[in-house]
Short mmCIF file of C-alpha atoms in Angstrom, two decimals:
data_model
loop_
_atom_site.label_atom_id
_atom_site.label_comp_id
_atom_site.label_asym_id
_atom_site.label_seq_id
_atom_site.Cartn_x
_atom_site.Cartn_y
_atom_site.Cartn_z
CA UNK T 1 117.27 101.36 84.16
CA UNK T 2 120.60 100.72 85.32
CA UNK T 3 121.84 100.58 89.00
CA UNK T 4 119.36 103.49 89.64
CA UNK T 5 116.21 101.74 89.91
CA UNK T 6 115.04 98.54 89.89
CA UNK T 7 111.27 96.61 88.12
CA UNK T 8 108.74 96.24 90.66
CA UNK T 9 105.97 93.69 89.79
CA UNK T 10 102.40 94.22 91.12
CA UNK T 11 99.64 92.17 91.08
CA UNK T 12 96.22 94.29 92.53
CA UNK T 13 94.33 91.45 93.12
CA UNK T 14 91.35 92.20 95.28
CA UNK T 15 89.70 94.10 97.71
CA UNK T 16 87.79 93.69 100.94
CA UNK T 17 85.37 95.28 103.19
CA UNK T 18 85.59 98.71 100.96
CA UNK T 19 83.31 101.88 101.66
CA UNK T 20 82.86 105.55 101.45
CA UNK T 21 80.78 107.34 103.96
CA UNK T 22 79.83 103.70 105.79
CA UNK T 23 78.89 102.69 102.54
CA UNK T 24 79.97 99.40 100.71
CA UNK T 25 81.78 100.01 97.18
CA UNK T 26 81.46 96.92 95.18
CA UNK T 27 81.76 98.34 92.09
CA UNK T 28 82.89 100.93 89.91
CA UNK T 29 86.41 100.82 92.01
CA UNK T 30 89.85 101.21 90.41
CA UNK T 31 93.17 101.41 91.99
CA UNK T 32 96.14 103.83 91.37
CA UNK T 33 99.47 102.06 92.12
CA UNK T 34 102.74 104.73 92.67
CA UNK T 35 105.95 104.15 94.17
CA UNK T 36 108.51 107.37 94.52
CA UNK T 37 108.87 107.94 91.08
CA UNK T 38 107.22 109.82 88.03
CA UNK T 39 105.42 106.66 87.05
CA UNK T 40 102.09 105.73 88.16
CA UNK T 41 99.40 102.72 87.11
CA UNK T 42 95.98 102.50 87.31
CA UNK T 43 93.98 99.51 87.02
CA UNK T 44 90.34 99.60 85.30
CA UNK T 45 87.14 99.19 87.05
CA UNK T 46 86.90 96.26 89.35
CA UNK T 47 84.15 93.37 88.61
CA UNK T 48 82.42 92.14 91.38
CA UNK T 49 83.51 88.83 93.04
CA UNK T 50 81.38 87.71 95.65
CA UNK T 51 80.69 90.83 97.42
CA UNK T 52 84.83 92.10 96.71
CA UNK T 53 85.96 93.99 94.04
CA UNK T 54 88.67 92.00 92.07
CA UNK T 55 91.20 93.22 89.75
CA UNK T 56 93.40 90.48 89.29
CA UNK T 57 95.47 93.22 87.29
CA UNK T 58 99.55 92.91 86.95
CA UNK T 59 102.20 96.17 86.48
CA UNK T 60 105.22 96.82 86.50
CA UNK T 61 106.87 99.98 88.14
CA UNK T 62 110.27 101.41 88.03
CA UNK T 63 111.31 101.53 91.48
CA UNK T 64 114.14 104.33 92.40
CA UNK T 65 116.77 103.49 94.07
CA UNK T 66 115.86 105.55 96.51
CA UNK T 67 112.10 104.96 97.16
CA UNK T 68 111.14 104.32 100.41
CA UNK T 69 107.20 103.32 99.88
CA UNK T 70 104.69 102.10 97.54
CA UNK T 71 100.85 103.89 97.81
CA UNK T 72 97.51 102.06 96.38
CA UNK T 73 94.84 104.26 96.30
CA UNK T 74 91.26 103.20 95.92
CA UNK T 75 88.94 105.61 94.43
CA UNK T 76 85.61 104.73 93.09
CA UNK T 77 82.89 106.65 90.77
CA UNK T 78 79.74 107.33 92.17
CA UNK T 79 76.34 107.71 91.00
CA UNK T 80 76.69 111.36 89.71
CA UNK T 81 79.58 110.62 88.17
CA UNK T 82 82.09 112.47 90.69
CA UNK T 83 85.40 110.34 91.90
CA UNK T 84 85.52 109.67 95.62
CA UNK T 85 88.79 108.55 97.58
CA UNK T 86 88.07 105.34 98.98
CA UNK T 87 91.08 105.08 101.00
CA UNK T 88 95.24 104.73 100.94
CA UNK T 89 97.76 102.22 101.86
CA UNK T 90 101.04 103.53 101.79
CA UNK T 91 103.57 101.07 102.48
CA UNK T 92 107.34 100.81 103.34
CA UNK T 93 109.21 98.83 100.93
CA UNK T 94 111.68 97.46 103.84
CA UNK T 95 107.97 95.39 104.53
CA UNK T 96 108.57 92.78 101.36
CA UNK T 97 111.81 93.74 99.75
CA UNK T 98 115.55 93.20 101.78
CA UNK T 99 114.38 90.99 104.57
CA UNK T 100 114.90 87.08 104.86
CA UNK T 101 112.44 86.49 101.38
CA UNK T 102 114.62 86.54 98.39
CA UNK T 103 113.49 90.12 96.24
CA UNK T 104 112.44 88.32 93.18
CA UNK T 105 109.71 85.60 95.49
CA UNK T 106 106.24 86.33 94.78
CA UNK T 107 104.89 87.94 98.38
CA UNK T 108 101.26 87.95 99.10
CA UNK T 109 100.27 90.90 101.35
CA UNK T 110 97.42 92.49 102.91
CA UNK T 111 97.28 96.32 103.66
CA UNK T 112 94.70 98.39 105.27
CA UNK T 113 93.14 101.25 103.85
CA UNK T 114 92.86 104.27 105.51
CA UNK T 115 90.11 107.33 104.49
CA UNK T 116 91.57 111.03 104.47
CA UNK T 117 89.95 111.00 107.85
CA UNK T 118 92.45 108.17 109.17
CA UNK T 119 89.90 106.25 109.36
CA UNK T 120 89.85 102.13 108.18
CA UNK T 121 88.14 101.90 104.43
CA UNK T 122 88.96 98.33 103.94
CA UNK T 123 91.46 96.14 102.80
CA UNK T 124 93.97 95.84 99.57
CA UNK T 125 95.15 92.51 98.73
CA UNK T 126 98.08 92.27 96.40
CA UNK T 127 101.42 90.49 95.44
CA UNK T 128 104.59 91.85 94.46
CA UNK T 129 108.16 91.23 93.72
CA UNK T 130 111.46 92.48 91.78
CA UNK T 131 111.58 91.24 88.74
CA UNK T 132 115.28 90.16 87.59
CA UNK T 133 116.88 91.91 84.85
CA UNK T 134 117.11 88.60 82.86
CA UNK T 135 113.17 87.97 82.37
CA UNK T 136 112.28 90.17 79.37
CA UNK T 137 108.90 90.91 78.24
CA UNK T 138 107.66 90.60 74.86
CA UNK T 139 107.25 93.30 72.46
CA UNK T 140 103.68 93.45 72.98
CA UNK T 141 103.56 93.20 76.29
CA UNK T 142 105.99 95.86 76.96
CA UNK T 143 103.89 97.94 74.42
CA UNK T 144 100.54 97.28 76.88
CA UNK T 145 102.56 97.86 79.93
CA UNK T 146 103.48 101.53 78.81
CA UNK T 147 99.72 102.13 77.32
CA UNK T 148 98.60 101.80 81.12
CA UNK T 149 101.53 104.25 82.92
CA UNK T 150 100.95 107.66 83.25
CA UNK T 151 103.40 109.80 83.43
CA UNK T 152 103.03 112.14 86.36
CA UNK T 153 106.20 114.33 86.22
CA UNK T 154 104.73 116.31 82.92
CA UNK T 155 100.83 115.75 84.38
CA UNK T 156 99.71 114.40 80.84
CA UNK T 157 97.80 110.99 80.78
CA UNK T 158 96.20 109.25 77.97
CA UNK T 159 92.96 106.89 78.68
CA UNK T 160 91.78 104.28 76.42
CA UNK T 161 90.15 106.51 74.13
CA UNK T 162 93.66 108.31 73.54
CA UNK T 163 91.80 111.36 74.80
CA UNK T 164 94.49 113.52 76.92
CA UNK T 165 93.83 115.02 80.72
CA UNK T 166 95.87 116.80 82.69
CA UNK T 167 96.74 115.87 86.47
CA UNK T 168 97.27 118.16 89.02
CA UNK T 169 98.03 117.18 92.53
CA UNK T 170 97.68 119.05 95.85
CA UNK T 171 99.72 118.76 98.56
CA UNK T 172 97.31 117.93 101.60
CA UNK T 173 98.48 116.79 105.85
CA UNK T 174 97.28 113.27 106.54
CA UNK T 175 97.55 111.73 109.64
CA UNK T 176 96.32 108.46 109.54
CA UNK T 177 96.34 107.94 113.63
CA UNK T 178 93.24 109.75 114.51
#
């Protein structure tokens, strides 16, 4: 890791006010976490907390120097089985990281969602923070922390199964302020 990047800690906690097609998603929801970088997570399907999907899921993501934003995307399965976008936040690190808050305080934020249509999809609730060279994770825990990144450079994944998949990504103009 080095001076070129540094361990971002997220916590996807919840979600609010979700839908696809002016339709609630309470369930069957899961959120992919990326910041500029070949890494990506991706939490499991959300359980059902009083009308919000809840995660209450924690990663951590190698942050390049560099990188500029963090995206959540919310996608959800429907009933025939196909994945549907729910919507994106994609969020400037300059929002929580540098400012008057020391890096390595836990922040609690709120982001809209927005649909590939620009329009609002809801709400993402989540914390983050650096975490400090110093706090080391166990060997296990490192171990579960790597079993949920994908690695999105060579477009291979492994799901809980250990079945492989490849991911293929398509460039697409978003404007958000439609």
């Amino acid at each position: 890791m080095g001076g070129s990047s540094k361990t971002l800690e997220i916590t996807v906690i919840s979600g609010e006010n979700l839908c696809v097609d002016q339709k609630p998603v309470t369930e069957n929801a899961y959120v992919i976490v990326r910041t500029e970088s070949i890494n990506c997570c991706k939490t499991s399907m959300a359980r059902e907390d009083g009308g919000h999907p809840s995660w209450n899921e924690k990663f951590l993501l190698d942050m390049p120097m560099h990188a500029r934003s963090i995206t959540f995307e919310v996608q959800c399965k429907i009933s025939s089985g196909a994945v549907r976008s729910v919507g994106v936040a994609r969020i400037a690190l300059s929002d929580f990281l540098g400012g008057s808050v020391p890096e390595s305080s836990l922040q609690f934020l709120s982001y809209r969602l927005r649909n590939w249509h620009g329009r609002r999809s809801g709400v993402i609730n989540f914390s983050a923070r650096v975490k400090s060279p110093e706090e080391d994770l166990s060997k296990d825990q490192m171990k579960e922390e790597k079993e949920m990144m994908v690695n999105c450079k060579s477009g291979e994944f492994e799901n809980e199964k250990n079945e492989c998949g490849v991911v293929t990504g398509i460039p697409v103009r978003w404007n958000c302020y439609k």
